[in-house]
Amino acid sequence: MKRNILIHPDPRLKKICSPVVDLTDELRQLADDMLETMYDAPGIGLAAPQIGMLDRLIVMDCVKEEGEAPRPLIMFNPEVVASSDETNVYEEGCLSIPEQFAEVTRPKIVDVAWIDRDGNAQRETFDGLWATCVQHEIDHLNGKLFIDYLKPMKRQMITRKMQKLKREQARE
Ligand code: NI
């Protein structure tokens, strides 16, 4: 089932999410719904708080090549366990901040540990867009948005645009 994506500013997007301690069928369903919502948007990553659920859960799939097999990832309690000194700059966007993009600098390579949909511990090294995406999504679990990396003026400008967008949506 597709879920509604919250638009910034929203207090739920600023919360620290709670670790998943019991991997229930409900949480698995939530993860599946998040993937459906993400693909439909379309986007390459989605974090639980973006649909109003304050659990440490993210989903992503950064496969972009036409014809390449999709690689949906479901991560419970994802954690960056190591990151490179070398950095990378990507023009980031966010499904909670539609149509706004800005360059963000992050470590180029990260090792991430998480629990998968079956409850197994996983660990993998991510590079390039995958590394940027997983860091962006994990930030969401700590109440942090990509615009928090920008200069205050730029951040305020984007936030005002989003407030206007939400007012327009509310009128519809
Ligand atoms: Ni985002």
Tab-separated table of C-alpha atoms and ligand atoms in Angstrom:
chain	number	residue	atom	x	y	z
A	1	MET	CA	0.000	0.000	0.000
A	2	LYS	CA	1.294	3.394	-0.999
A	3	ARG	CA	1.752	5.860	1.876
A	4	ASN	CA	1.621	9.637	2.012
A	5	ILE	CA	4.993	11.382	2.027
A	6	LEU	CA	5.322	14.235	4.522
A	7	ILE	CA	6.546	17.557	3.170
A	8	HIS	CA	9.050	19.714	5.068
A	9	PRO	CA	8.552	21.547	7.383
A	10	ASP	CA	6.947	18.927	9.628
A	11	PRO	CA	7.884	18.229	13.261
A	12	ARG	CA	8.009	14.469	12.540
A	13	LEU	CA	10.898	15.070	10.133
A	14	LYS	CA	12.934	16.540	12.998
A	15	LYS	CA	12.609	13.624	15.420
A	16	ILE	CA	15.219	11.055	16.447
A	17	CYS	CA	13.755	7.685	15.464
A	18	SER	CA	13.719	4.657	17.761
A	19	PRO	CA	15.712	1.475	17.103
A	20	VAL	CA	13.706	-1.534	15.974
A	21	VAL	CA	13.951	-4.166	18.713
A	22	ASP	CA	11.328	-6.625	17.507
A	23	LEU	CA	11.109	-7.269	13.767
A	24	THR	CA	7.356	-7.832	13.414
A	25	ASP	CA	5.288	-8.569	10.303
A	26	GLU	CA	3.870	-5.057	10.676
A	27	LEU	CA	7.350	-3.601	10.292
A	28	ARG	CA	8.015	-5.819	7.264
A	29	GLN	CA	4.774	-4.590	5.733
A	30	LEU	CA	5.814	-1.018	6.499
A	31	ALA	CA	9.131	-1.625	4.697
A	32	ASP	CA	7.330	-3.090	1.657
A	33	ASP	CA	4.939	-0.125	1.620
A	34	MET	CA	7.892	2.250	1.766
A	35	LEU	CA	9.517	0.602	-1.262
A	36	GLU	CA	6.240	0.824	-3.174
A	37	THR	CA	5.912	4.495	-2.187
A	38	MET	CA	9.529	5.213	-3.135
A	39	TYR	CA	9.315	3.579	-6.576
A	40	ASP	CA	6.006	5.304	-7.249
A	41	ALA	CA	7.301	8.789	-6.341
A	42	PRO	CA	9.776	8.051	-8.021
A	43	GLY	CA	12.771	8.229	-5.712
A	44	ILE	CA	15.937	6.313	-4.857
A	45	GLY	CA	15.560	6.332	-1.076
A	46	LEU	CA	12.944	6.778	1.637
A	47	ALA	CA	13.135	6.861	5.430
A	48	ALA	CA	10.300	5.865	7.795
A	49	PRO	CA	9.846	9.366	9.324
A	50	GLN	CA	9.024	10.649	5.828
A	51	ILE	CA	5.768	8.713	6.052
A	52	GLY	CA	5.311	9.640	9.711
A	53	MET	CA	6.692	6.449	11.289
A	54	LEU	CA	9.433	7.106	13.828
A	55	ASP	CA	11.259	3.762	13.465
A	56	ARG	CA	14.876	3.342	12.362
A	57	LEU	CA	14.026	1.978	8.933
A	58	ILE	CA	15.129	3.063	5.465
A	59	VAL	CA	14.672	1.663	1.983
A	60	MET	CA	16.637	2.427	-1.164
A	61	ASP	CA	17.437	1.400	-4.707
A	62	CYS	CA	19.983	3.492	-6.581
A	63	VAL	CA	20.010	1.377	-9.762
A	64	LYS	CA	19.460	3.921	-12.518
A	65	GLU	CA	20.494	2.167	-15.719
A	66	GLU	CA	17.634	1.260	-17.991
A	67	GLY	CA	17.343	-2.514	-18.214
A	68	GLU	CA	19.477	-3.177	-15.147
A	69	ALA	CA	17.833	-5.341	-12.489
A	70	PRO	CA	16.412	-3.363	-9.554
A	71	ARG	CA	18.092	-3.781	-6.185
A	72	PRO	CA	15.618	-2.931	-3.446
A	73	LEU	CA	17.302	-2.657	-0.039
A	74	ILE	CA	15.459	-2.694	3.275
A	75	MET	CA	17.537	-1.624	6.262
A	76	PHE	CA	16.455	-1.767	9.879
A	77	ASN	CA	18.726	0.061	12.358
A	78	PRO	CA	21.216	1.121	9.659
A	79	GLU	CA	24.452	2.524	10.964
A	80	VAL	CA	27.542	3.977	9.303
A	81	VAL	CA	30.390	2.021	10.927
A	82	ALA	CA	33.256	3.535	8.908
A	83	SER	CA	33.610	6.340	6.397
A	84	SER	CA	36.346	7.482	4.020
A	85	ASP	CA	38.286	10.716	4.404
A	86	GLU	CA	37.771	11.234	0.712
A	87	THR	CA	34.584	13.146	0.015
A	88	ASN	CA	32.137	13.388	-2.833
A	89	VAL	CA	29.780	16.178	-3.874
A	90	TYR	CA	26.328	15.268	-5.138
A	91	GLU	CA	23.373	17.384	-6.056
A	92	GLU	CA	20.859	16.002	-3.569
A	93	GLY	CA	17.123	16.135	-3.482
A	94	CYS	CA	14.504	14.676	-1.135
A	95	LEU	CA	10.963	13.415	-1.578
A	96	SER	CA	10.005	15.554	1.452
A	97	ILE	CA	11.446	18.644	-0.264
A	98	PRO	CA	10.120	18.244	-3.802
A	99	GLU	CA	11.874	19.884	-6.737
A	100	GLN	CA	14.632	21.462	-4.657
A	101	PHE	CA	18.226	20.389	-5.203
A	102	ALA	CA	21.553	21.440	-3.736
A	103	GLU	CA	25.114	20.201	-3.592
A	104	VAL	CA	26.084	18.382	-0.399
A	105	THR	CA	29.563	17.099	0.494
A	106	ARG	CA	29.762	13.729	2.258
A	107	PRO	CA	32.288	10.897	2.702
A	108	LYS	CA	32.695	9.116	-0.628
A	109	ILE	CA	32.740	5.581	0.753
A	110	VAL	CA	30.929	4.233	3.822
A	111	ASP	CA	30.631	0.879	5.533
A	112	VAL	CA	27.074	0.340	6.704
A	113	ALA	CA	25.710	-2.285	9.086
A	114	TRP	CA	21.998	-3.089	9.290
A	115	ILE	CA	19.384	-5.763	9.906
A	116	ASP	CA	17.660	-7.021	6.757
A	117	ARG	CA	14.004	-7.960	6.180
A	118	ASP	CA	14.681	-11.519	7.432
A	119	GLY	CA	16.326	-10.287	10.631
A	120	ASN	CA	19.877	-11.076	9.513
A	121	ALA	CA	22.798	-8.768	10.236
A	122	GLN	CA	24.308	-7.326	7.060
A	123	ARG	CA	27.334	-5.203	6.355
A	124	GLU	CA	28.363	-3.672	3.054
A	125	THR	CA	30.617	-0.998	1.588
A	126	PHE	CA	28.841	1.633	-0.475
A	127	ASP	CA	30.420	4.047	-2.938
A	128	GLY	CA	29.233	6.892	-5.151
A	129	LEU	CA	25.500	7.537	-5.332
A	130	TRP	CA	24.734	4.560	-3.059
A	131	ALA	CA	26.989	6.037	-0.353
A	132	THR	CA	25.386	9.465	-0.654
A	133	CYS	CA	21.892	7.993	-0.594
A	134	VAL	CA	22.422	5.762	2.442
A	135	GLN	CA	23.939	8.664	4.413
A	136	HIS	CA	21.063	10.952	3.393
A	137	GLU	CA	18.503	8.357	4.526
A	138	ILE	CA	20.246	7.604	7.822
A	139	ASP	CA	20.305	11.376	8.494
A	140	HIS	CA	16.496	11.294	8.268
A	141	LEU	CA	16.452	8.867	11.227
A	142	ASN	CA	18.279	11.515	13.247
A	143	GLY	CA	15.941	14.334	12.260
A	144	LYS	CA	18.396	15.762	9.774
A	145	LEU	CA	17.589	16.918	6.237
A	146	PHE	CA	20.008	17.636	3.393
A	147	ILE	CA	19.122	21.334	3.615
A	148	ASP	CA	20.628	21.344	7.131
A	149	TYR	CA	24.026	21.197	5.368
A	150	LEU	CA	23.314	24.399	3.439
A	151	LYS	CA	23.952	27.991	4.419
A	152	PRO	CA	21.077	29.451	6.506
A	153	MET	CA	19.923	31.811	3.735
A	154	LYS	CA	19.562	29.031	1.201
A	155	ARG	CA	17.896	26.763	3.755
A	156	GLN	CA	15.362	29.450	4.678
A	157	MET	CA	14.625	30.115	1.025
A	158	ILE	CA	13.843	26.443	0.413
A	159	THR	CA	11.785	26.181	3.606
A	160	ARG	CA	9.683	29.190	2.567
A	161	LYS	CA	9.056	27.599	-0.821
A	162	MET	CA	7.907	24.414	0.901
A	163	GLN	CA	5.598	26.355	3.241
A	164	LYS	CA	4.049	27.978	0.196
A	165	LEU	CA	3.690	24.591	-1.525
A	166	LYS	CA	1.954	23.159	1.545
A	167	ARG	CA	-0.439	26.114	1.723
A	168	GLU	CA	-1.316	25.570	-1.933
A	169	GLN	CA	-1.821	21.836	-1.392
A	170	ALA	CA	-4.051	22.523	1.630
A	171	ARG	CA	-6.284	24.729	-0.493
A	172	GLU	CA	-6.759	22.083	-3.186
B	1	NI	NI	15.317	12.653	1.937
